[in-house]
PDB file of C-alpha atoms in Angstrom:
ATOM      1  CA  MET A1293      27.198 -11.385   0.091  1.00 81.00           C
ATOM      2  CA  MET A1294      25.228 -11.091  -3.078  1.00 90.00           C
ATOM      3  CA  MET A1295      23.019 -13.594  -1.279  1.00 92.00           C
ATOM      4  CA  GLU A1296      22.585 -12.466   1.542  1.00 93.00           C
ATOM      5  CA  TYR A1297      21.096  -9.063  -0.595  1.00 93.00           C
ATOM      6  CA  ILE A1298      19.121 -10.755  -2.345  1.00 94.00           C
ATOM      7  CA  TRP A1299      17.311 -12.185   1.447  1.00 94.00           C
ATOM      8  CA  LEU A1300      17.111  -8.592   1.851  1.00 94.00           C
ATOM      9  CA  CYS A1301      16.104  -6.894  -0.585  1.00 94.00           C
ATOM     10  CA  PHE A1302      13.095  -9.753  -0.235  1.00 94.00           C
ATOM     11  CA  MET A1303      12.441  -9.532   2.827  1.00 94.00           C
ATOM     12  CA  ALA A1304      11.618  -5.368   2.749  1.00 94.00           C
ATOM     13  CA  TRP A1305       9.573  -6.552  -0.216  1.00 95.00           C
ATOM     14  CA  PHE A1306       7.661  -9.355   1.701  1.00 94.00           C
ATOM     15  CA  ILE A1307       7.733  -7.021   4.932  1.00 93.00           C
ATOM     16  CA  GLY A1308       6.139  -4.270   2.506  1.00 93.00           C
ATOM     17  CA  PHE A1309       3.492  -6.145   1.289  1.00 93.00           C
ATOM     18  CA  PHE A1310       2.037  -8.572   3.958  1.00 87.00           C
ATOM     19  CA  PRO A1311      -0.977  -6.367   5.522  1.00 83.00           C
ATOM     20  CA  MET A1312      -1.164  -4.905   8.794  1.00 81.00           C
ATOM     21  CA  PHE A1313       3.068  -4.460   8.879  1.00 84.00           C
ATOM     22  CA  GLU A1314       3.309  -2.886   5.807  1.00 86.00           C
ATOM     23  CA  ILE A1315       6.509   0.471   5.394  1.00 89.00           C
ATOM     24  CA  TYR A1316       6.186   0.886   9.049  1.00 89.00           C
ATOM     25  CA  ILE A1317       7.787  -1.680   9.774  1.00 92.00           C
ATOM     26  CA  ALA A1318       9.718  -2.949   6.188  1.00 93.00           C
ATOM     27  CA  ILE A1319      11.872   0.229   6.342  1.00 94.00           C
ATOM     28  CA  PRO A1320      13.305   0.334  10.286  1.00 93.00           C
ATOM     29  CA  ALA A1321      14.154  -3.898  10.144  1.00 93.00           C
ATOM     30  CA  THR A1322      15.846  -3.766   7.399  1.00 94.00           C
ATOM     31  CA  MET A1323      17.941  -1.285   8.304  1.00 93.00           C
ATOM     32  CA  ALA A1324      18.565  -2.065  11.221  1.00 91.00           C
ATOM     33  CA  VAL A1325      19.962  -5.380   9.658  1.00 92.00           C
ATOM     34  CA  GLY A1326      21.308  -3.708   7.370  1.00 90.00           C
ATOM     35  CA  LEU A1327      20.655  -3.338   4.641  1.00 92.00           C
ATOM     36  CA  ASP A1328      20.785   0.702   2.556  1.00 92.00           C
ATOM     37  CA  GLY A1329      18.710   2.584   2.324  1.00 91.00           C
ATOM     38  CA  PHE A1330      17.784   3.253  -1.128  1.00 95.00           C
ATOM     39  CA  SER A1331      17.248  -1.011  -1.575  1.00 95.00           C
ATOM     40  CA  SER A1332      15.151  -1.149   1.963  1.00 95.00           C
ATOM     41  CA  VAL A1333      12.492   2.219   0.710  1.00 95.00           C
ATOM     42  CA  LEU A1334      12.459   0.862  -3.058  1.00 96.00           C
ATOM     43  CA  TRP A1335      11.252  -2.594  -2.201  1.00 96.00           C
ATOM     44  CA  SER A1336       9.235  -1.930   0.855  1.00 95.00           C
ATOM     45  CA  CYS A1337       7.661   0.601  -1.535  1.00 95.00           C
ATOM     46  CA  VAL A1338       6.776  -2.401  -4.082  1.00 95.00           C
ATOM     47  CA  GLY A1339       5.723  -4.610  -1.693  1.00 95.00           C
ATOM     48  CA  ASN A1340       3.797  -2.463  -0.191  1.00 94.00           C
ATOM     49  CA  PHE A1341       2.488  -0.786  -4.425  1.00 94.00           C
ATOM     50  CA  MET A1342       1.763  -4.347  -4.602  1.00 93.00           C
ATOM     51  CA  ALA A1343      -2.089  -4.731  -2.418  1.00 89.00           C
ATOM     52  CA  ILE A1344      -2.674  -2.877  -5.152  1.00 90.00           C
ATOM     53  CA  PRO A1345      -3.198  -4.242  -8.831  1.00 91.00           C
ATOM     54  CA  LEU A1346      -4.031  -7.336  -5.672  1.00 88.00           C
ATOM     55  CA  ILE A1347      -6.954  -5.459  -5.540  1.00 85.00           C
ATOM     56  CA  VAL A1348      -7.658  -4.457  -8.276  1.00 85.00           C
ATOM     57  CA  PHE A1349      -7.881  -7.515  -9.577  1.00 84.00           C
ATOM     58  CA  PHE A1350      -9.712  -9.238  -7.085  1.00 83.00           C
ATOM     59  CA  TYR A1351     -12.319  -7.295  -6.764  1.00 77.00           C
ATOM     60  CA  ASP A1352     -13.782  -8.266  -9.613  1.00 74.00           C
ATOM     61  CA  LYS A1353     -13.323 -11.461  -9.124  1.00 76.00           C
ATOM     62  CA  LEU A1354     -15.695 -10.772  -5.483  1.00 71.00           C
ATOM     63  CA  SER A1355     -18.444  -8.904  -7.348  1.00 69.00           C
ATOM     64  CA  ARG A1356     -19.226 -11.461  -8.180  1.00 73.00           C
ATOM     65  CA  PHE A1357     -20.714 -13.295  -5.613  1.00 70.00           C
ATOM     66  CA  GLU A1358     -24.074 -11.688  -5.349  1.00 71.00           C
ATOM     67  CA  ARG A1359     -24.005 -10.901  -1.917  1.00 68.00           C
ATOM     68  CA  ILE A1360     -20.392  -9.545  -2.121  1.00 64.00           C
ATOM     69  CA  ASN A1361     -22.258  -7.291  -4.803  1.00 65.00           C
ATOM     70  CA  LYS A1362     -25.224  -6.029  -2.730  1.00 67.00           C
ATOM     71  CA  PHE A1363     -23.177  -4.909   0.031  1.00 61.00           C
ATOM     72  CA  LEU A1364     -20.113  -3.051  -2.515  1.00 60.00           C
ATOM     73  CA  LEU A1365     -23.579  -1.623  -4.463  1.00 62.00           C
ATOM     74  CA  LYS A1366     -25.159  -0.133  -1.192  1.00 60.00           C
ATOM     75  CA  THR A1367     -21.398   1.185   0.345  1.00 56.00           C
ATOM     76  CA  SER A1368     -19.992   3.167  -2.753  1.00 56.00           C
ATOM     77  CA  VAL A1369     -23.174   4.733  -2.352  1.00 55.00           C
ATOM     78  CA  SER A1370     -23.435   6.174   0.482  1.00 58.00           C
ATOM     79  CA  ARG A1371     -23.392  10.032   0.949  1.00 60.00           C
ATOM     80  CA  PHE A1372     -19.313  10.180   1.036  1.00 62.00           C
ATOM     81  CA  SER A1373     -17.650   8.713  -2.161  1.00 64.00           C
ATOM     82  CA  HIS A1374     -19.149  11.762  -3.487  1.00 66.00           C
ATOM     83  CA  LYS A1375     -17.149  13.691  -1.472  1.00 66.00           C
ATOM     84  CA  ILE A1376     -13.890  10.553  -1.667  1.00 69.00           C
ATOM     85  CA  ARG A1377     -14.931  10.666  -5.190  1.00 69.00           C
ATOM     86  CA  LYS A1378     -13.758  14.689  -5.310  1.00 73.00           C
ATOM     87  CA  GLY A1379     -10.615  14.790  -3.816  1.00 69.00           C
ATOM     88  CA  SER A1380      -9.436  11.709  -4.778  1.00 75.00           C
ATOM     89  CA  PHE A1381      -5.979  12.313  -5.200  1.00 80.00           C
ATOM     90  CA  GLY A1382      -5.617  14.265  -1.749  1.00 82.00           C
ATOM     91  CA  PHE A1383      -7.447  12.111  -0.121  1.00 80.00           C
ATOM     92  CA  ILE A1384      -5.149   8.865  -1.236  1.00 83.00           C
ATOM     93  CA  LEU A1385      -2.270  10.819  -0.677  1.00 84.00           C
ATOM     94  CA  LEU A1386      -2.874  12.003   3.022  1.00 85.00           C
ATOM     95  CA  THR A1387      -4.706   8.085   4.627  1.00 83.00           C
ATOM     96  CA  THR A1388      -2.383   5.444   2.349  1.00 85.00           C
ATOM     97  CA  PRO A1389       0.149   6.719   5.918  1.00 85.00           C
ATOM     98  CA  ILE A1390      -3.234   6.379   7.910  1.00 85.00           C
ATOM     99  CA  VAL A1391      -4.628   3.613   7.106  1.00 83.00           C
ATOM    100  CA  GLY A1392      -2.152   1.609   4.943  1.00 85.00           C
ATOM    101  CA  SER A1393      -3.134   0.943   0.524  1.00 86.00           C
ATOM    102  CA  TRP A1394      -5.348  -2.886   2.127  1.00 84.00           C
ATOM    103  CA  THR A1395      -6.839  -0.585   3.121  1.00 81.00           C
ATOM    104  CA  ILE A1396      -7.054   2.303   0.757  1.00 83.00           C
ATOM    105  CA  GLY A1397      -6.815  -0.076  -2.157  1.00 84.00           C
ATOM    106  CA  VAL A1398     -10.292  -1.541  -1.227  1.00 80.00           C
ATOM    107  CA  LEU A1399     -11.571   1.810  -0.575  1.00 81.00           C
ATOM    108  CA  CYS A1400     -11.443   3.457  -3.332  1.00 82.00           C
ATOM    109  CA  LYS A1401     -12.272   0.293  -5.860  1.00 81.00           C
ATOM    110  CA  LEU A1402     -15.594   0.623  -3.595  1.00 78.00           C
ATOM    111  CA  ILE A1403     -15.993   3.841  -4.111  1.00 78.00           C
ATOM    112  CA  GLY A1404     -15.750   3.893  -7.678  1.00 79.00           C
ATOM    113  CA  LEU A1405     -11.843   5.138  -9.626  1.00 82.00           C
ATOM    114  CA  SER A1406     -10.256   4.238 -11.635  1.00 84.00           C
ATOM    115  CA  LYS A1407      -7.233   2.540 -11.606  1.00 86.00           C
ATOM    116  CA  LYS A1408      -5.370   5.351 -13.850  1.00 89.00           C
ATOM    117  CA  LYS A1409      -6.342   7.118 -10.771  1.00 87.00           C
ATOM    118  CA  ILE A1410      -5.600   4.266  -8.560  1.00 87.00           C
ATOM    119  CA  PHE A1411      -2.541   3.266  -9.395  1.00 91.00           C
ATOM    120  CA  THR A1412      -1.108   6.733  -9.678  1.00 91.00           C
ATOM    121  CA  SER A1413      -2.734   8.559  -6.296  1.00 90.00           C
ATOM    122  CA  SER A1414      -1.259   5.665  -4.446  1.00 91.00           C
ATOM    123  CA  ALA A1415       2.357   4.613  -5.987  1.00 93.00           C
ATOM    124  CA  ILE A1416       2.783   8.825  -5.743  1.00 93.00           C
ATOM    125  CA  SER A1417       1.881   8.537  -1.710  1.00 93.00           C
ATOM    126  CA  ILE A1418       3.675   5.357  -0.811  1.00 94.00           C
ATOM    127  CA  ALA A1419       7.002   6.144  -1.864  1.00 95.00           C
ATOM    128  CA  LEU A1420       6.958   9.848  -0.642  1.00 94.00           C
ATOM    129  CA  TYR A1421       5.512   8.291   2.805  1.00 92.00           C
ATOM    130  CA  GLY A1422       8.355   5.822   2.483  1.00 94.00           C
ATOM    131  CA  LEU A1423      11.113   8.175   1.810  1.00 95.00           C
ATOM    132  CA  ILE A1424       9.518   9.729   4.636  1.00 93.00           C
ATOM    133  CA  ILE A1425       9.927   6.950   6.820  1.00 93.00           C
ATOM    134  CA  GLY A1426      13.155   6.003   4.854  1.00 94.00           C
ATOM    135  CA  ILE A1427      14.631   9.677   6.242  1.00 93.00           C
ATOM    136  CA  LEU A1428      13.194   9.697   9.754  1.00 92.00           C
ATOM    137  CA  THR A1429      14.946   5.733   9.933  1.00 91.00           C
ATOM    138  CA  LYS A1430      18.635   6.991   9.468  1.00 90.00           C
ATOM    139  CA  LEU A1431      18.656   9.507  11.137  1.00 89.00           C
ATOM    140  CA  GLY A1432      16.987   7.752  14.074  1.00 86.00           C
ATOM    141  CA  ILE A1433      20.137   4.489  13.613  1.00 77.00           C
ATOM    142  CA  ASP A1434      22.654   8.008  12.630  1.00 76.00           C
ATOM    143  CA  SER A1435      22.419   9.242  16.438  1.00 76.00           C
ATOM    144  CA  PHE A1436      23.264   6.509  17.961  1.00 73.00           C
ATOM    145  CA  TYR A1437      25.937   5.904  15.722  1.00 66.00           C
TER     146      TYR A1437
END
């Protein structure tokens, strides 16, 4: 019983972490196979958030390559980067559910937001839309029983 629970939590974490699937699929899939709603939302959100520190860490490694650094510098001074920096919390909060945490992590790092702002805004955004997806999934599952 415990191994099944651990396996389902790992499945939620892994699907939540994987780009393109993220928590949109992780929460409903793990709830459908029997993981409780709280654990499904928690582990899917943790997995989804893990992309942010990974991107922040590897972004610095990638920017050491001259060609990539030129592209990143050119993009970071675009006319939209100033607007995004100005309203960064709202931007991250509203766009993370649309484009996903991987894209938001790269975009925020690209325009030069601080690690603290990226981590805080992303965590709040992922938690909020994970909770919404969890509630809607639970309502949908309950309507069939």
